[in-house]
């Protein structure tokens, strides 16, 4: 059993589809701009075909981005990554932050131990969840204060301004958020 990352090649299709939909383009328009066929583009978006470097460059140009950006936003085909716990340290009340996810993924997760700059305000583009693993925190969001203890969670939708502070020593919270590079889909039924 290794601690290394097991990963297959990235699936660029979902990134191409997200970008195309963000620009509100049809496959026919992208086909016209790239000189690639609609069936091939459909296969690319459904990860049934992998574009060559030249085709990926054409797609990127048509989608007003770069091949590098499309690859960065690609979904991993399959990945397993273990992030081991750090050795237990003597309580020194020094704030610590540890990333729980390595690499460029759709979710970010971080562990915060201790306090941090309570005056710092956060506002993330996408949704996030805060989970109190140990201790207690006070979170101010949208003008309201929330006190959370061990095992409590707080869900924040994208765009909510918030700040937090630990109210007991060695508080540990886990923050899981949709990554900034992901274009969240608005619920159009609201």
mmCIF file of C-alpha atoms in Angstrom:
data_model
loop_
_atom_site.group_PDB
_atom_site.id
_atom_site.type_symbol
_atom_site.label_atom_id
_atom_site.label_comp_id
_atom_site.label_asym_id
_atom_site.label_seq_id
_atom_site.Cartn_x
_atom_site.Cartn_y
_atom_site.Cartn_z
ATOM 1 C CA UNK A 1 0.000 0.000 0.000
ATOM 2 C CA UNK A 2 1.571 3.238 -1.082
ATOM 3 C CA UNK A 3 0.826 6.818 -0.235
ATOM 4 C CA UNK A 4 1.350 7.901 -3.791
ATOM 5 C CA UNK A 5 -1.281 9.115 -6.152
ATOM 6 C CA UNK A 6 -2.796 6.618 -8.578
ATOM 7 C CA UNK A 7 -4.102 8.457 -11.608
ATOM 8 C CA UNK A 8 -5.046 7.806 -15.196
ATOM 9 C CA UNK A 9 -4.896 10.481 -17.932
ATOM 10 C CA UNK A 10 -7.135 13.495 -17.412
ATOM 11 C CA UNK A 11 -10.569 13.591 -19.009
ATOM 12 C CA UNK A 12 -10.627 16.878 -20.868
ATOM 13 C CA UNK A 13 -14.169 16.342 -22.219
ATOM 14 C CA UNK A 14 -15.980 17.703 -19.180
ATOM 15 C CA UNK A 15 -13.770 20.809 -19.176
ATOM 16 C CA UNK A 16 -14.503 21.398 -22.870
ATOM 17 C CA UNK A 17 -18.245 20.955 -22.266
ATOM 18 C CA UNK A 18 -18.262 23.291 -19.233
ATOM 19 C CA UNK A 19 -16.389 25.973 -21.149
ATOM 20 C CA UNK A 20 -18.617 25.622 -24.224
ATOM 21 C CA UNK A 21 -21.776 25.876 -22.105
ATOM 22 C CA UNK A 22 -20.396 28.852 -20.193
ATOM 23 C CA UNK A 23 -19.965 30.619 -23.531
ATOM 24 C CA UNK A 24 -23.448 29.391 -24.577
ATOM 25 C CA UNK A 25 -22.105 27.819 -27.759
ATOM 26 C CA UNK A 26 -23.530 24.835 -29.607
ATOM 27 C CA UNK A 27 -21.411 21.951 -30.826
ATOM 28 C CA UNK A 28 -22.180 23.126 -34.373
ATOM 29 C CA UNK A 29 -20.682 26.562 -33.695
ATOM 30 C CA UNK A 30 -17.558 25.041 -32.141
ATOM 31 C CA UNK A 31 -17.277 22.646 -35.088
ATOM 32 C CA UNK A 32 -17.459 25.565 -37.504
ATOM 33 C CA UNK A 33 -14.797 27.510 -35.578
ATOM 34 C CA UNK A 34 -12.429 24.546 -35.302
ATOM 35 C CA UNK A 35 -12.960 22.632 -38.521
ATOM 36 C CA UNK A 36 -13.620 19.521 -36.417
ATOM 37 C CA UNK A 37 -16.778 17.478 -36.894
ATOM 38 C CA UNK A 38 -19.766 17.642 -34.540
ATOM 39 C CA UNK A 39 -19.641 13.845 -33.929
ATOM 40 C CA UNK A 40 -15.944 14.070 -32.998
ATOM 41 C CA UNK A 41 -16.585 17.006 -30.646
ATOM 42 C CA UNK A 42 -19.423 15.056 -29.048
ATOM 43 C CA UNK A 43 -17.087 12.100 -28.534
ATOM 44 C CA UNK A 44 -14.466 14.421 -26.986
ATOM 45 C CA UNK A 45 -17.021 15.911 -24.578
ATOM 46 C CA UNK A 46 -18.151 12.420 -23.585
ATOM 47 C CA UNK A 47 -14.547 11.217 -23.169
ATOM 48 C CA UNK A 48 -14.958 8.637 -25.928
ATOM 49 C CA UNK A 49 -12.217 10.300 -27.990
ATOM 50 C CA UNK A 50 -9.065 12.121 -26.966
ATOM 51 C CA UNK A 51 -8.150 15.165 -29.033
ATOM 52 C CA UNK A 52 -4.653 15.454 -30.461
ATOM 53 C CA UNK A 53 -2.548 18.388 -29.337
ATOM 54 C CA UNK A 54 -3.486 20.232 -32.556
ATOM 55 C CA UNK A 55 -7.214 19.556 -32.059
ATOM 56 C CA UNK A 56 -7.003 20.649 -28.420
ATOM 57 C CA UNK A 57 -5.360 23.920 -29.509
ATOM 58 C CA UNK A 58 -8.166 24.484 -32.057
ATOM 59 C CA UNK A 59 -10.760 23.788 -29.366
ATOM 60 C CA UNK A 60 -9.072 26.159 -26.946
ATOM 61 C CA UNK A 61 -8.991 28.946 -29.547
ATOM 62 C CA UNK A 62 -12.666 28.407 -30.374
ATOM 63 C CA UNK A 63 -13.522 28.502 -26.657
ATOM 64 C CA UNK A 64 -11.407 31.638 -26.033
ATOM 65 C CA UNK A 65 -9.039 29.897 -23.644
ATOM 66 C CA UNK A 66 -5.813 27.923 -23.835
ATOM 67 C CA UNK A 67 -5.060 24.218 -24.052
ATOM 68 C CA UNK A 68 -3.233 24.535 -20.738
ATOM 69 C CA UNK A 69 -6.364 25.941 -19.067
ATOM 70 C CA UNK A 70 -8.541 23.182 -20.514
ATOM 71 C CA UNK A 71 -6.122 20.551 -19.253
ATOM 72 C CA UNK A 72 -5.946 22.233 -15.836
ATOM 73 C CA UNK A 73 -9.746 22.139 -15.580
ATOM 74 C CA UNK A 74 -9.925 18.517 -16.773
ATOM 75 C CA UNK A 75 -11.383 15.836 -14.554
ATOM 76 C CA UNK A 76 -9.032 13.062 -13.552
ATOM 77 C CA UNK A 77 -10.219 9.775 -15.030
ATOM 78 C CA UNK A 78 -9.646 8.007 -11.744
ATOM 79 C CA UNK A 79 -7.598 9.084 -8.820
ATOM 80 C CA UNK A 80 -6.853 7.995 -5.311
ATOM 81 C CA UNK A 81 -4.696 10.165 -3.100
ATOM 82 C CA UNK A 82 -3.828 9.605 0.540
ATOM 83 C CA UNK A 83 -2.724 12.550 2.671
ATOM 84 C CA UNK A 84 -1.289 11.209 5.908
ATOM 85 C CA UNK A 85 -1.852 12.870 9.259
ATOM 86 C CA UNK A 86 1.003 14.951 10.563
ATOM 87 C CA UNK A 87 2.742 13.733 13.707
ATOM 88 C CA UNK A 88 1.058 14.996 16.848
ATOM 89 C CA UNK A 89 2.728 18.155 18.078
ATOM 90 C CA UNK A 90 2.916 19.521 21.575
ATOM 91 C CA UNK A 91 0.154 22.080 22.096
ATOM 92 C CA UNK A 92 1.823 25.398 21.314
ATOM 93 C CA UNK A 93 -1.303 27.312 20.245
ATOM 94 C CA UNK A 94 0.359 28.243 16.970
ATOM 95 C CA UNK A 95 -2.214 28.373 14.173
ATOM 96 C CA UNK A 96 -1.608 25.696 11.526
ATOM 97 C CA UNK A 97 -3.151 25.026 8.138
ATOM 98 C CA UNK A 98 -2.882 21.747 6.289
ATOM 99 C CA UNK A 99 -4.204 20.943 2.833
ATOM 100 C CA UNK A 100 -6.130 17.681 2.794
ATOM 101 C CA UNK A 101 -6.232 17.434 -1.012
ATOM 102 C CA UNK A 102 -3.215 17.706 -3.274
ATOM 103 C CA UNK A 103 -3.304 18.928 -6.834
ATOM 104 C CA UNK A 104 -5.853 20.639 -9.019
ATOM 105 C CA UNK A 105 -9.268 19.123 -8.242
ATOM 106 C CA UNK A 106 -12.902 20.140 -8.115
ATOM 107 C CA UNK A 107 -12.856 20.230 -4.322
ATOM 108 C CA UNK A 108 -10.418 21.810 -1.919
ATOM 109 C CA UNK A 109 -10.227 20.656 1.674
ATOM 110 C CA UNK A 110 -8.126 22.191 4.421
ATOM 111 C CA UNK A 111 -7.673 21.607 8.124
ATOM 112 C CA UNK A 112 -7.174 24.622 10.378
ATOM 113 C CA UNK A 113 -5.856 24.071 13.895
ATOM 114 C CA UNK A 114 -5.789 26.861 16.448
ATOM 115 C CA UNK A 115 -6.850 30.394 15.751
ATOM 116 C CA UNK A 116 -6.022 32.656 12.854
ATOM 117 C CA UNK A 117 -6.542 36.295 11.928
ATOM 118 C CA UNK A 118 -10.126 36.669 13.142
ATOM 119 C CA UNK A 119 -10.401 39.987 11.321
ATOM 120 C CA UNK A 120 -9.773 38.388 7.948
ATOM 121 C CA UNK A 121 -12.911 38.189 5.871
ATOM 122 C CA UNK A 122 -13.440 35.440 3.293
ATOM 123 C CA UNK A 123 -15.687 35.385 0.271
ATOM 124 C CA UNK A 124 -15.416 32.389 -2.013
ATOM 125 C CA UNK A 125 -16.836 32.130 -5.494
ATOM 126 C CA UNK A 126 -18.313 28.670 -4.855
ATOM 127 C CA UNK A 127 -19.984 26.805 -1.993
ATOM 128 C CA UNK A 128 -18.128 25.573 1.076
ATOM 129 C CA UNK A 129 -18.748 23.512 4.185
ATOM 130 C CA UNK A 130 -17.093 24.139 7.559
ATOM 131 C CA UNK A 131 -16.943 21.224 10.009
ATOM 132 C CA UNK A 132 -15.722 21.582 13.599
ATOM 133 C CA UNK A 133 -13.646 18.475 14.334
ATOM 134 C CA UNK A 134 -12.489 19.660 17.799
ATOM 135 C CA UNK A 135 -13.090 22.706 19.950
ATOM 136 C CA UNK A 136 -15.432 25.545 19.093
ATOM 137 C CA UNK A 137 -15.640 28.464 16.695
ATOM 138 C CA UNK A 138 -17.648 31.580 16.199
ATOM 139 C CA UNK A 139 -18.479 32.391 12.587
ATOM 140 C CA UNK A 140 -19.909 35.653 11.352
ATOM 141 C CA UNK A 141 -21.715 35.296 8.025
ATOM 142 C CA UNK A 142 -23.975 37.825 6.351
ATOM 143 C CA UNK A 143 -24.230 39.867 9.547
ATOM 144 C CA UNK A 144 -25.207 36.975 11.821
ATOM 145 C CA UNK A 145 -23.038 35.162 14.368
ATOM 146 C CA UNK A 146 -23.040 31.383 14.637
ATOM 147 C CA UNK A 147 -21.442 29.419 17.480
ATOM 148 C CA UNK A 148 -20.385 25.937 16.492
ATOM 149 C CA UNK A 149 -19.027 23.152 18.668
ATOM 150 C CA UNK A 150 -17.449 19.783 18.020
ATOM 151 C CA UNK A 151 -19.334 17.917 15.277
ATOM 152 C CA UNK A 152 -21.266 20.969 14.024
ATOM 153 C CA UNK A 153 -21.211 22.100 10.396
ATOM 154 C CA UNK A 154 -21.997 25.309 8.579
ATOM 155 C CA UNK A 155 -22.756 25.422 4.857
ATOM 156 C CA UNK A 156 -22.104 28.619 2.948
ATOM 157 C CA UNK A 157 -23.230 29.240 -0.605
ATOM 158 C CA UNK A 158 -20.857 30.924 -3.018
ATOM 159 C CA UNK A 159 -20.446 34.655 -2.494
ATOM 160 C CA UNK A 160 -21.275 34.717 1.246
ATOM 161 C CA UNK A 161 -18.878 36.987 3.136
ATOM 162 C CA UNK A 162 -17.721 35.424 6.388
ATOM 163 C CA UNK A 163 -15.033 35.377 9.054
ATOM 164 C CA UNK A 164 -14.340 32.978 11.869
ATOM 165 C CA UNK A 165 -12.367 32.644 15.087
ATOM 166 C CA UNK A 166 -11.609 29.787 17.439
ATOM 167 C CA UNK A 167 -13.123 30.253 20.870
ATOM 168 C CA UNK A 168 -11.115 27.498 22.626
ATOM 169 C CA UNK A 169 -7.432 26.498 22.248
ATOM 170 C CA UNK A 170 -6.513 23.766 19.746
ATOM 171 C CA UNK A 171 -9.760 24.101 17.850
ATOM 172 C CA UNK A 172 -9.634 22.133 14.621
ATOM 173 C CA UNK A 173 -11.957 22.818 11.690
ATOM 174 C CA UNK A 174 -12.187 21.210 8.280
ATOM 175 C CA UNK A 175 -13.191 23.396 5.342
ATOM 176 C CA UNK A 176 -14.305 21.722 2.125
ATOM 177 C CA UNK A 177 -15.018 24.003 -0.814
ATOM 178 C CA UNK A 178 -15.778 23.755 -4.496
ATOM 179 C CA UNK A 179 -12.564 24.894 -6.184
ATOM 180 C CA UNK A 180 -12.347 28.420 -7.549
ATOM 181 C CA UNK A 181 -11.612 27.201 -11.087
ATOM 182 C CA UNK A 182 -14.968 25.395 -11.242
ATOM 183 C CA UNK A 183 -17.802 27.380 -12.764
ATOM 184 C CA UNK A 184 -20.725 26.692 -10.442
ATOM 185 C CA UNK A 185 -24.017 26.151 -12.225
ATOM 186 C CA UNK A 186 -26.747 28.498 -11.066
ATOM 187 C CA UNK A 187 -30.103 26.923 -10.271
ATOM 188 C CA UNK A 188 -32.196 28.655 -12.917
ATOM 189 C CA UNK A 189 -35.479 27.544 -11.332
ATOM 190 C CA UNK A 190 -35.156 30.025 -8.468
#
